[in-house]
CSV table of C-alpha atoms and ligand atoms in Angstrom, one decimal:
chain,number,residue,atom,x,y,z
A,10,UNK,CA,4.2,31.9,-7.2
A,11,UNK,CA,4.5,34.1,-4.1
A,12,UNK,CA,3.9,37.9,-3.4
A,13,UNK,CA,5.9,39.8,-0.9
A,14,UNK,CA,4.7,42.9,0.8
A,15,UNK,CA,5.1,45.1,3.7
A,16,UNK,CA,2.3,45.6,5.8
A,17,UNK,CA,1.3,48.6,8.0
A,18,UNK,CA,2.6,46.9,11.1
A,19,UNK,CA,6.0,46.3,9.2
A,20,UNK,CA,5.5,42.4,8.8
A,21,UNK,CA,6.7,41.1,5.9
A,22,UNK,CA,3.3,39.4,4.4
A,23,UNK,CA,3.9,36.9,1.8
A,24,UNK,CA,1.0,35.7,-0.2
A,25,UNK,CA,1.3,32.3,-1.7
A,26,UNK,CA,-1.0,31.1,-4.8
A,27,UNK,CA,-2.3,28.0,-3.0
A,28,UNK,CA,-2.4,26.0,0.1
A,29,UNK,CA,0.1,23.7,-1.4
A,30,UNK,CA,2.2,26.1,-3.2
A,31,UNK,CA,5.8,24.9,-2.6
A,32,UNK,CA,7.5,27.0,-5.3
A,33,UNK,CA,5.9,30.1,-4.0
A,34,UNK,CA,7.2,29.4,-0.6
A,35,UNK,CA,10.5,28.4,-1.5
A,36,UNK,CA,11.3,31.5,-3.7
A,37,UNK,CA,10.0,33.7,-0.6
A,38,UNK,CA,11.6,31.9,1.6
A,39,UNK,CA,15.2,31.9,0.0
A,40,UNK,CA,15.0,35.6,-0.5
A,41,UNK,CA,13.8,36.5,3.0
A,42,UNK,CA,16.5,34.1,4.7
A,43,UNK,CA,19.1,35.6,2.4
A,44,UNK,CA,18.5,38.9,3.6
A,45,UNK,CA,18.4,37.8,7.1
A,46,UNK,CA,14.6,38.5,7.9
A,47,UNK,CA,13.7,36.8,11.1
A,48,UNK,CA,10.9,34.4,11.2
A,49,UNK,CA,8.8,36.2,13.6
A,50,UNK,CA,8.8,39.1,11.1
A,51,UNK,CA,7.0,37.3,8.3
A,52,UNK,CA,3.3,36.7,8.1
A,53,UNK,CA,2.5,33.7,5.4
A,54,UNK,CA,-0.9,33.8,3.7
A,55,UNK,CA,-2.8,32.1,1.0
A,56,UNK,CA,-4.5,33.3,-1.6
A,57,UNK,CA,-5.7,36.7,-2.6
A,58,UNK,CA,-7.3,37.7,0.4
A,59,UNK,CA,-6.4,41.7,1.2
A,60,UNK,CA,-3.3,41.9,-0.7
A,61,UNK,CA,-4.5,45.5,-1.5
A,62,UNK,CA,-4.0,46.6,2.0
A,63,UNK,CA,-0.1,46.2,1.6
A,64,UNK,CA,2.6,48.1,-0.2
A,65,UNK,CA,4.5,46.0,-3.0
A,66,UNK,CA,7.8,47.7,-2.4
A,67,UNK,CA,9.6,45.1,-0.5
A,68,UNK,CA,12.7,43.6,-2.2
A,69,UNK,CA,11.8,40.9,-5.0
A,70,UNK,CA,15.2,39.7,-5.2
A,71,UNK,CA,17.7,39.3,-2.4
A,72,UNK,CA,21.3,38.9,-1.6
A,73,UNK,CA,23.5,35.7,-2.0
A,74,UNK,CA,21.5,32.9,-1.5
A,75,UNK,CA,22.7,29.7,0.3
A,76,UNK,CA,22.5,25.8,-0.3
A,77,UNK,CA,20.3,23.7,1.6
A,78,UNK,CA,20.5,19.8,2.0
A,79,UNK,CA,18.4,17.6,-0.1
A,80,UNK,CA,16.5,16.2,2.7
A,81,UNK,CA,15.2,19.7,3.6
A,82,UNK,CA,13.6,20.2,0.1
A,83,UNK,CA,12.0,16.9,0.2
A,84,UNK,CA,10.6,17.6,3.7
A,85,UNK,CA,9.5,21.0,2.8
A,86,UNK,CA,8.0,19.7,-0.5
A,87,UNK,CA,5.8,17.2,1.7
A,88,UNK,CA,5.1,19.8,4.8
A,89,UNK,CA,3.6,22.6,2.7
A,90,UNK,CA,0.9,20.1,2.0
A,91,UNK,CA,0.0,19.9,5.5
A,92,UNK,CA,-3.1,21.7,6.9
A,93,UNK,CA,-1.5,23.1,9.9
A,94,UNK,CA,-1.8,27.0,9.4
A,95,UNK,CA,1.6,27.3,10.9
A,96,UNK,CA,3.6,25.0,8.5
A,97,UNK,CA,5.1,28.1,6.2
A,98,UNK,CA,6.2,29.7,9.3
A,99,UNK,CA,7.9,26.6,11.1
A,100,UNK,CA,9.7,25.8,7.5
A,101,UNK,CA,11.2,29.0,7.2
A,102,UNK,CA,12.2,28.9,10.9
A,103,UNK,CA,14.0,25.7,10.0
A,104,UNK,CA,15.6,27.1,6.9
A,105,UNK,CA,17.1,30.2,9.0
A,106,UNK,CA,18.8,27.5,11.3
A,107,UNK,CA,20.2,25.8,8.2
A,108,UNK,CA,21.5,29.0,6.9
A,109,UNK,CA,23.9,28.9,10.2
A,110,UNK,CA,24.0,25.1,10.8
A,111,UNK,CA,23.8,22.8,7.6
A,112,UNK,CA,23.3,19.9,9.8
A,113,UNK,CA,20.4,21.2,11.8
A,114,UNK,CA,18.0,18.6,10.4
A,115,UNK,CA,20.0,15.8,11.8
A,116,UNK,CA,19.4,16.9,15.3
A,117,UNK,CA,16.2,14.5,15.8
A,118,UNK,CA,15.8,15.8,19.5
A,119,UNK,CA,15.3,19.3,18.3
A,120,UNK,CA,11.4,20.0,18.9
A,121,UNK,CA,11.2,22.1,15.7
A,122,UNK,CA,12.7,19.2,13.7
A,123,UNK,CA,10.7,16.7,15.4
A,124,UNK,CA,7.4,18.5,14.8
A,125,UNK,CA,8.2,19.0,11.1
A,126,UNK,CA,8.9,15.2,10.7
A,127,UNK,CA,5.6,14.9,12.2
A,128,UNK,CA,3.8,16.9,9.7
A,129,UNK,CA,5.5,15.1,7.1
A,130,UNK,CA,4.8,12.0,8.5
A,131,UNK,CA,1.0,12.8,8.4
A,132,UNK,CA,1.2,13.9,4.9
A,133,UNK,CA,2.7,10.9,3.7
A,134,UNK,CA,0.2,8.6,5.5
A,135,UNK,CA,-2.7,10.8,3.8
A,136,UNK,CA,-1.2,10.2,0.5
A,137,UNK,CA,-0.7,6.5,1.1
A,138,UNK,CA,-4.5,6.5,2.0
A,139,UNK,CA,-5.5,8.2,-1.2
A,140,UNK,CA,-3.5,5.9,-3.3
A,141,UNK,CA,-5.4,3.0,-1.6
A,142,UNK,CA,-8.9,4.3,-1.4
A,143,UNK,CA,-9.9,6.3,-4.1
A,144,UNK,CA,-12.5,4.4,-5.9
A,145,UNK,CA,-13.2,5.5,-9.7
A,146,UNK,CA,-16.8,5.2,-11.1
A,147,UNK,CA,-17.0,5.0,-15.0
A,148,UNK,CA,-19.0,7.5,-16.6
A,149,UNK,CA,-19.3,7.7,-20.5
A,150,UNK,CA,-15.8,6.4,-20.9
A,151,UNK,CA,-14.1,8.8,-18.3
A,152,UNK,CA,-13.3,7.4,-14.5
A,153,UNK,CA,-14.3,9.7,-11.9
A,154,UNK,CA,-13.6,9.7,-8.2
A,155,UNK,CA,-14.4,11.7,-5.6
A,156,UNK,CA,-11.9,11.9,-2.5
A,157,UNK,CA,-11.7,14.0,0.7
A,158,UNK,CA,-8.0,14.1,1.9
A,159,UNK,CA,-7.2,15.5,5.5
A,160,UNK,CA,-4.2,17.8,3.7
A,161,UNK,CA,-3.6,19.3,0.5
A,162,UNK,CA,-2.2,16.4,-1.3
A,163,UNK,CA,-4.4,16.2,-4.6
A,164,UNK,CA,-2.0,17.9,-6.5
A,165,UNK,CA,1.0,15.8,-5.2
A,166,UNK,CA,-0.9,12.6,-5.8
A,167,UNK,CA,-1.2,13.4,-9.5
A,168,UNK,CA,2.1,11.7,-10.6
A,169,UNK,CA,1.1,8.6,-8.9
A,170,UNK,CA,-2.3,8.4,-10.7
A,171,UNK,CA,-0.7,9.3,-14.1
A,172,UNK,CA,1.5,6.6,-13.7
A,173,UNK,CA,-1.0,4.1,-12.5
A,174,UNK,CA,-3.7,5.0,-14.8
A,175,UNK,CA,-1.7,6.4,-17.7
A,176,UNK,CA,-4.0,5.0,-20.6
A,177,UNK,CA,-7.3,5.9,-18.7
A,178,UNK,CA,-9.1,9.3,-18.8
A,179,UNK,CA,-9.9,10.1,-15.5
A,180,UNK,CA,-10.8,13.1,-12.9
A,181,UNK,CA,-10.4,13.1,-9.2
A,182,UNK,CA,-12.7,15.5,-7.3
A,183,UNK,CA,-11.9,17.0,-4.0
A,184,UNK,CA,-13.3,19.6,-2.1
A,185,UNK,CA,-10.2,22.2,-2.8
A,186,UNK,CA,-9.2,21.2,-6.1
A,187,UNK,CA,-9.9,18.9,-9.1
A,188,UNK,CA,-7.5,17.1,-11.4
A,189,UNK,CA,-7.9,15.6,-14.8
A,190,UNK,CA,-6.2,13.6,-17.1
A,191,UNK,CA,-7.1,13.0,-20.6
A,192,UNK,CA,-4.3,10.4,-21.6
A,193,UNK,CA,-1.8,13.1,-22.3
A,194,UNK,CA,-2.4,16.3,-20.5
A,195,UNK,CA,-3.0,17.0,-16.5
A,196,UNK,CA,-5.5,20.0,-15.8
A,197,UNK,CA,-6.6,21.5,-12.8
A,198,UNK,CA,-10.1,22.5,-12.1
A,199,UNK,CA,-11.9,24.0,-9.1
A,200,UNK,CA,-12.9,21.9,-6.1
A,201,UNK,CA,-16.1,19.9,-6.0
A,202,UNK,CA,-18.6,18.1,-3.7
A,203,UNK,CA,-19.4,14.5,-3.5
A,204,UNK,CA,-22.9,14.8,-5.1
A,205,UNK,CA,-21.0,16.0,-8.2
A,206,UNK,CA,-19.2,12.7,-8.3
A,207,UNK,CA,-21.2,9.6,-9.9
A,208,UNK,CA,-22.1,6.9,-7.6
A,209,UNK,CA,-22.9,3.0,-8.2
A,210,UNK,CA,-21.2,0.8,-10.7
A,211,UNK,CA,-20.7,-3.0,-11.1
A,212,UNK,CA,-17.4,-3.0,-9.1
A,213,UNK,CA,-19.2,-1.8,-6.4
A,214,UNK,CA,-21.4,-5.1,-6.5
A,215,UNK,CA,-18.1,-7.0,-6.3
A,216,UNK,CA,-16.7,-5.5,-3.3
A,217,UNK,CA,-20.0,-5.9,-1.6
A,218,UNK,CA,-20.2,-9.5,-2.4
A,219,UNK,CA,-16.9,-9.9,-1.1
A,220,UNK,CA,-17.3,-8.3,2.2
A,221,UNK,CA,-20.6,-10.0,2.6
A,222,UNK,CA,-19.4,-13.5,2.1
A,223,UNK,CA,-16.2,-13.3,4.1
A,224,UNK,CA,-17.9,-11.5,7.0
A,225,UNK,CA,-17.6,-13.9,10.0
A,226,UNK,CA,-19.1,-12.7,13.2
A,227,UNK,CA,-17.0,-14.6,15.6
A,228,UNK,CA,-13.8,-13.0,14.1
A,229,UNK,CA,-15.0,-9.5,14.3
A,230,UNK,CA,-12.3,-6.9,15.1
A,231,UNK,CA,-13.6,-3.6,14.7
A,232,UNK,CA,-10.4,-2.0,15.8
A,233,UNK,CA,-8.3,-3.7,13.3
A,234,UNK,CA,-10.8,-2.9,10.6
A,235,UNK,CA,-11.0,0.6,11.3
A,236,UNK,CA,-7.1,1.0,11.2
A,237,UNK,CA,-6.9,-0.7,7.8
A,238,UNK,CA,-9.6,1.3,6.5
A,239,UNK,CA,-10.4,4.3,8.7
A,240,UNK,CA,-14.0,5.5,8.9
A,241,UNK,CA,-13.4,8.6,7.3
A,242,UNK,CA,-12.8,6.9,4.0
A,243,UNK,CA,-15.8,4.7,3.9
A,244,UNK,CA,-18.2,7.2,2.2
A,245,UNK,CA,-16.3,6.7,-0.9
A,246,UNK,CA,-15.8,3.2,-0.6
A,247,UNK,CA,-18.7,0.7,-2.1
A,248,UNK,CA,-17.9,-2.4,0.1
A,249,UNK,CA,-18.3,-0.5,3.4
A,250,UNK,CA,-21.9,0.3,2.7
A,251,UNK,CA,-22.3,-3.3,4.5
A,252,UNK,CA,-19.9,-3.0,7.0
A,253,UNK,CA,-22.2,-1.5,9.7
A,254,UNK,CA,-25.3,-3.6,9.2
A,255,UNK,CA,-22.9,-6.6,9.4
A,256,UNK,CA,-21.3,-5.2,12.5
A,257,UNK,CA,-24.7,-4.6,14.1
A,258,UNK,CA,-26.0,-8.2,13.4
A,259,UNK,CA,-22.7,-9.7,14.4
A,260,UNK,CA,-23.5,-11.1,17.8
A,261,UNK,CA,-26.6,-12.7,16.7
A,262,UNK,CA,-24.9,-14.1,13.6
A,263,UNK,CA,-22.3,-15.8,16.3
A,264,UNK,CA,-24.9,-16.9,18.4
A,265,UNK,CA,-26.4,-18.7,15.4
A,266,UNK,CA,-23.1,-20.1,14.4
A,267,UNK,CA,-22.5,-21.6,17.9
A,268,UNK,CA,-26.2,-23.0,18.0
A,269,UNK,CA,-25.6,-24.3,14.4
A,270,UNK,CA,-22.4,-26.0,15.3
A,271,UNK,CA,-23.8,-27.6,18.7
A,272,UNK,CA,-26.3,-29.8,16.3
A,273,UNK,CA,-23.9,-30.4,13.5
A,274,UNK,CA,-22.3,-33.7,12.9
A,275,UNK,CA,-19.0,-32.2,11.6
A,276,UNK,CA,-15.9,-32.1,13.5
A,277,UNK,CA,-15.5,-28.8,15.2
A,278,UNK,CA,-13.3,-26.2,13.3
A,279,UNK,CA,-11.2,-23.7,14.9
A,280,UNK,CA,-12.4,-21.1,12.6
A,281,UNK,CA,-15.3,-21.4,10.1
A,282,UNK,CA,-14.9,-20.9,6.2
A,283,UNK,CA,-17.2,-18.0,5.1
A,284,UNK,CA,-20.7,-19.1,3.9
A,285,UNK,CA,-19.9,-18.2,0.3
A,286,UNK,CA,-16.2,-18.4,0.1
A,287,UNK,CA,-16.1,-19.0,-3.7
A,288,UNK,CA,-17.9,-15.7,-4.6
A,289,UNK,CA,-16.0,-14.0,-2.2
A,290,UNK,CA,-12.8,-15.2,-3.8
A,291,UNK,CA,-14.0,-14.4,-7.1
A,292,UNK,CA,-14.9,-10.6,-6.1
A,293,UNK,CA,-11.5,-10.5,-4.2
A,294,UNK,CA,-9.5,-11.6,-7.2
A,295,UNK,CA,-11.4,-9.2,-9.4
A,296,UNK,CA,-10.5,-6.3,-7.2
A,297,UNK,CA,-6.9,-7.4,-6.7
A,298,UNK,CA,-6.8,-6.8,-10.6
A,299,UNK,CA,-6.7,-3.0,-10.0
A,300,UNK,CA,-4.7,-3.1,-6.8
A,301,UNK,CA,-2.5,0.1,-6.3
A,302,UNK,CA,-1.3,-0.5,-2.6
A,303,UNK,CA,2.2,-0.2,-3.6
A,304,UNK,CA,4.0,1.1,-6.9
A,305,UNK,CA,4.8,-2.2,-8.3
A,306,UNK,CA,1.8,-2.1,-10.0
A,307,UNK,CA,3.0,0.4,-12.4
A,308,UNK,CA,5.5,-1.5,-14.3
A,309,UNK,CA,3.9,-5.1,-14.2
A,310,UNK,CA,1.9,-6.6,-16.7
A,311,UNK,CA,-0.6,-7.9,-14.2
A,312,UNK,CA,-1.6,-9.0,-10.9
A,313,UNK,CA,-0.7,-12.7,-10.4
A,314,UNK,CA,-3.3,-13.9,-8.1
A,315,UNK,CA,-3.4,-17.4,-6.1
A,316,UNK,CA,-4.8,-20.3,-7.7
A,317,UNK,CA,-6.3,-23.8,-6.3
A,318,UNK,CA,-9.3,-25.0,-4.6
A,319,UNK,CA,-10.5,-23.1,-1.5
A,320,UNK,CA,-10.9,-26.3,0.5
A,321,UNK,CA,-7.0,-26.8,0.2
A,322,UNK,CA,-5.3,-28.2,3.6
A,323,UNK,CA,-2.0,-26.6,2.4
A,324,UNK,CA,-1.2,-23.5,1.0
A,325,UNK,CA,2.2,-22.4,-0.6
A,326,UNK,CA,3.3,-18.9,-0.4
A,327,UNK,CA,6.0,-17.8,-2.9
A,328,UNK,CA,7.8,-14.5,-3.0
A,329,UNK,CA,6.3,-12.7,-6.3
A,330,UNK,CA,5.7,-13.7,-9.7
A,331,UNK,CA,8.6,-13.8,-12.1
A,332,UNK,CA,9.0,-13.0,-15.7
A,333,UNK,CA,6.9,-16.0,-17.0
A,334,UNK,CA,4.4,-15.6,-14.3
A,335,UNK,CA,3.7,-11.8,-14.8
A,336,UNK,CA,3.1,-12.7,-18.6
A,337,UNK,CA,0.8,-15.7,-18.0
A,338,UNK,CA,-1.0,-14.3,-14.9
A,339,UNK,CA,-0.4,-17.6,-12.9
A,340,UNK,CA,2.0,-18.6,-10.1
A,341,UNK,CA,5.1,-20.8,-10.5
A,342,UNK,CA,4.8,-21.5,-13.9
A,343,UNK,CA,8.5,-20.6,-15.0
A,344,UNK,CA,11.7,-22.2,-14.1
A,345,UNK,CA,11.1,-22.3,-10.1
A,346,UNK,CA,7.7,-23.3,-10.8
A,347,UNK,CA,9.0,-26.5,-12.9
A,348,UNK,CA,11.3,-27.2,-9.9
A,349,UNK,CA,8.5,-26.7,-7.6
A,350,UNK,CA,6.2,-29.2,-9.4
A,351,UNK,CA,9.0,-31.7,-9.6
A,352,UNK,CA,9.6,-31.6,-5.9
A,353,UNK,CA,5.8,-32.1,-5.0
A,354,UNK,CA,5.5,-34.7,-7.0
A,355,UNK,CA,8.7,-36.8,-5.3
A,356,UNK,CA,7.1,-36.0,-2.3
A,357,UNK,CA,3.8,-37.1,-3.1
A,358,UNK,CA,1.9,-33.9,-2.8
A,359,UNK,CA,-0.8,-33.2,-5.6
A,360,UNK,CA,-0.5,-29.5,-6.7
A,361,UNK,CA,-3.8,-29.5,-7.7
A,362,UNK,CA,-5.2,-30.1,-4.3
A,363,UNK,CA,-3.2,-27.3,-2.7
A,364,UNK,CA,-3.5,-23.3,-3.1
A,365,UNK,CA,-0.5,-21.7,-4.5
A,366,UNK,CA,0.2,-17.9,-4.3
A,367,UNK,CA,2.8,-15.5,-3.7
A,368,UNK,CA,3.6,-12.9,-0.8
A,369,UNK,CA,3.7,-10.1,-3.3
A,370,UNK,CA,1.2,-10.1,-6.2
A,371,UNK,CA,3.5,-7.9,-8.7
A,372,UNK,CA,6.5,-8.8,-10.7
A,373,UNK,CA,9.2,-6.2,-9.3
A,374,UNK,CA,12.1,-6.1,-12.0
A,375,UNK,CA,14.7,-4.0,-13.3
A,376,UNK,CA,14.9,-3.7,-17.0
A,377,UNK,CA,18.3,-4.6,-18.7
A,378,UNK,CA,18.3,-4.1,-22.3
A,379,UNK,CA,15.3,-6.5,-23.3
A,380,UNK,CA,15.4,-8.4,-20.1
A,381,UNK,CA,13.4,-7.8,-17.0
A,382,UNK,CA,15.8,-8.7,-14.0
A,383,UNK,CA,14.0,-10.0,-10.8
A,384,UNK,CA,14.3,-7.7,-7.8
A,385,UNK,CA,13.6,-8.6,-4.4
A,386,UNK,CA,10.4,-7.0,-2.9
A,387,UNK,CA,11.2,-4.6,-0.1
A,388,UNK,CA,9.4,-4.8,3.4
A,389,UNK,CA,7.2,-1.8,2.5
A,390,UNK,CA,5.9,-3.8,-0.7
A,391,UNK,CA,5.4,-7.2,1.5
A,392,UNK,CA,3.6,-5.1,4.0
A,393,UNK,CA,1.3,-3.7,1.5
A,394,UNK,CA,0.7,-6.8,-0.3
A,395,UNK,CA,0.1,-8.9,2.9
A,396,UNK,CA,-3.8,-7.7,2.9
A,397,UNK,CA,-4.1,-9.7,-0.1
A,398,UNK,CA,-2.7,-12.8,1.2
A,399,UNK,CA,-4.4,-12.5,4.8
A,400,UNK,CA,-7.9,-12.5,2.8
A,401,UNK,CA,-6.9,-15.6,0.7
A,402,UNK,CA,-6.0,-17.2,4.1
A,403,UNK,CA,-9.3,-16.0,5.6
A,404,UNK,CA,-11.0,-17.8,2.6
A,405,UNK,CA,-8.9,-21.2,2.1
A,406,UNK,CA,-8.3,-21.5,5.9
A,407,UNK,CA,-5.4,-24.0,5.2
A,408,UNK,CA,-4.2,-26.1,8.0
A,409,UNK,CA,-0.5,-25.8,7.0
A,410,UNK,CA,0.9,-22.7,5.2
A,411,UNK,CA,4.0,-23.3,3.7
A,412,UNK,CA,6.3,-20.1,3.4
A,413,UNK,CA,8.6,-20.6,0.3
A,414,UNK,CA,11.6,-18.5,1.3
A,415,UNK,CA,12.0,-15.5,3.7
A,416,UNK,CA,9.6,-13.1,1.8
A,417,UNK,CA,7.0,-15.5,2.3
A,418,UNK,CA,8.0,-16.0,5.8
A,419,UNK,CA,8.1,-12.5,6.7
A,420,UNK,CA,4.7,-11.8,5.0
A,421,UNK,CA,3.3,-14.3,7.0
A,422,UNK,CA,4.8,-13.7,10.3
A,423,UNK,CA,5.6,-10.1,10.1
A,424,UNK,CA,9.0,-10.6,11.3
A,425,UNK,CA,12.6,-11.6,9.5
A,426,UNK,CA,12.9,-15.4,9.8
A,427,UNK,CA,16.1,-17.3,9.2
A,428,UNK,CA,15.4,-20.3,7.1
A,429,UNK,CA,18.0,-22.5,8.3
A,430,UNK,CA,17.0,-21.9,12.1
A,431,UNK,CA,13.1,-22.0,11.4
A,432,UNK,CA,12.8,-25.3,9.1
A,433,UNK,CA,11.8,-28.6,9.9
A,434,UNK,CA,9.3,-27.6,12.9
A,435,UNK,CA,5.9,-25.7,12.3
A,436,UNK,CA,5.5,-22.0,13.7
A,437,UNK,CA,2.0,-21.0,15.1
A,438,UNK,CA,0.3,-18.3,13.1
A,439,UNK,CA,-2.1,-15.7,14.9
A,440,UNK,CA,-4.9,-18.0,13.8
A,441,UNK,CA,-3.7,-20.9,15.5
A,442,UNK,CA,-2.5,-22.8,12.3
A,443,UNK,CA,0.5,-24.4,11.3
A,444,UNK,CA,3.3,-22.4,9.3
A,445,UNK,CA,6.1,-24.4,7.9
A,446,UNK,CA,9.2,-22.6,6.5
A,447,UNK,CA,11.4,-23.9,3.7
A,448,UNK,CA,13.6,-22.3,1.0
A,449,UNK,CA,12.4,-21.0,-2.3
A,450,UNK,CA,13.0,-23.0,-5.4
A,451,UNK,CA,14.8,-20.1,-6.9
A,452,UNK,CA,17.4,-20.2,-4.1
A,453,UNK,CA,18.4,-24.0,-5.1
A,454,UNK,CA,18.4,-23.2,-9.2
A,455,UNK,CA,20.8,-20.1,-8.2
A,456,UNK,CA,23.4,-22.5,-6.7
A,457,UNK,CA,26.2,-23.0,-9.2
A,458,UNK,CA,28.0,-26.1,-7.9
A,459,UNK,CA,26.1,-29.2,-8.8
A,460,UNK,CA,26.7,-31.3,-5.5
A,461,UNK,CA,25.4,-28.3,-3.3
A,462,UNK,CA,22.6,-27.8,-5.5
A,463,UNK,CA,21.8,-31.5,-5.0
A,464,UNK,CA,22.1,-31.3,-1.5
A,465,UNK,CA,19.8,-28.3,-0.9
A,466,UNK,CA,17.1,-29.8,-3.2
A,467,UNK,CA,17.4,-33.1,-1.0
A,468,UNK,CA,16.5,-30.9,2.2
A,469,UNK,CA,13.6,-29.0,0.2
A,470,UNK,CA,12.2,-32.6,-0.6
A,471,UNK,CA,12.8,-33.8,3.1
A,472,UNK,CA,11.0,-30.5,4.3
A,473,UNK,CA,7.9,-31.0,2.1
A,474,UNK,CA,7.7,-34.8,2.9
A,475,UNK,CA,7.4,-33.5,6.6
A,476,UNK,CA,4.6,-31.2,5.4
A,477,UNK,CA,2.8,-34.0,3.6
A,478,UNK,CA,3.1,-36.2,6.7
A,479,UNK,CA,1.9,-33.6,8.7
A,480,UNK,CA,-1.2,-32.7,6.5
A,481,UNK,CA,-2.2,-36.6,6.7
A,482,UNK,CA,-2.0,-36.3,10.3
A,483,UNK,CA,-4.4,-33.6,10.6
A,484,UNK,CA,-6.6,-34.9,8.4
A,485,UNK,CA,-7.3,-38.1,10.4
B,510,URA,N1,8.8,-17.3,-7.9
B,510,URA,C1,7.7,-17.1,-6.8
B,510,URA,O1,8.1,-16.7,-5.7
B,510,URA,N2,6.8,-17.2,-7.4
B,510,URA,C2,6.6,-17.4,-8.7
B,510,URA,O2,5.0,-17.4,-9.0
B,510,URA,C3,7.2,-17.7,-9.6
B,510,URA,C4,8.6,-17.8,-8.8
């Protein structure tokens, strides 16, 4: 909703109902642009401040309107959520250009287009952070979270949380506005303070356990930590209560570790497994159950986490759970898993001594009738899930990681890898350990001609035999 008025200085003043009032901006902007009102003749305001100063005789409905490209509508819907006070005026200026040139938005060198795209990117980043960092606490059967976004994104995030937590009753409190879902209806209320949100519950304990257990002072990378989890959000995240004290004591702990290994009879390891790896892994898996890092969590039945001993010298990484894995909650139990098991047996690798997981932890599918058809995860989904894979690798510290297929190879290296070129010799991962790339068992299952299928199966066996021999060499 918007109100249009003529000010005493002849500027047209538009009052929008809220800082993210997209509909209000769109209605007013359409009418103004159709009437040819120049950008500098409009003053955009929010709320009810001083409306009585101005007359209400400005035109409400203007002359013929004009179509705008869909991507402009998407851009505007994002940009109105930004906290930049000039956002409405900037969008209006671009709308005027589009009236004369439908392709104005395609000019990526145009400073106005670039500035608006930058605002859009910031809003999207803020939304992404909100999806990842909101932490609910249960209070009397209702889940309540406090979150402080940088931009006016709380209403915009509502559909994500409704989709993700449809069956829960929840509230998200933020300084500007609060949103509440009762399982059927979404309502809105006034903003709130952090003090109004509850704090402290059993989940907090699992995160704390996890962080305390995995913290390895020798591998402290404060920059990377801050990038992954900007400090601004720490106050709402229980796990971060430990970060400052752990960083503060890191140097001393590193020295203690060095001193400890100097007298130890154990062969030196490139990297130490964290003290309480099992507790950390339990906490990690617990948290992965409610992962919302990407949208795949919505339709999938459950998170399928990795399994196997944390001392495993070999870690296998597949693509994502299939239909059967999604139902069973375990990796590689369906048809691809059966082929995988048979090949492991043939190559002399005992699956129970290995750690098996997937690059993406939720099943991505397209429903077709009663069937769910596998759909390949995209790079955004692989990148979102990489965090879990990295935590698993940090706990297991495998000497050899085997990427089963291109998705796993991308997750491990961050690059597109051609299997045919990469197989047969190890790549070196960032932590110095070896990564062997081979095909995914599903690739073999999908080959229609029996001869070719057998050939590919034999190559897969050959790859895994090499892996076994290398693991034996490294164990000597
Ligand atoms: N395919 C995979 O990549 N992983 C599984 O767990 C099952 C099938």
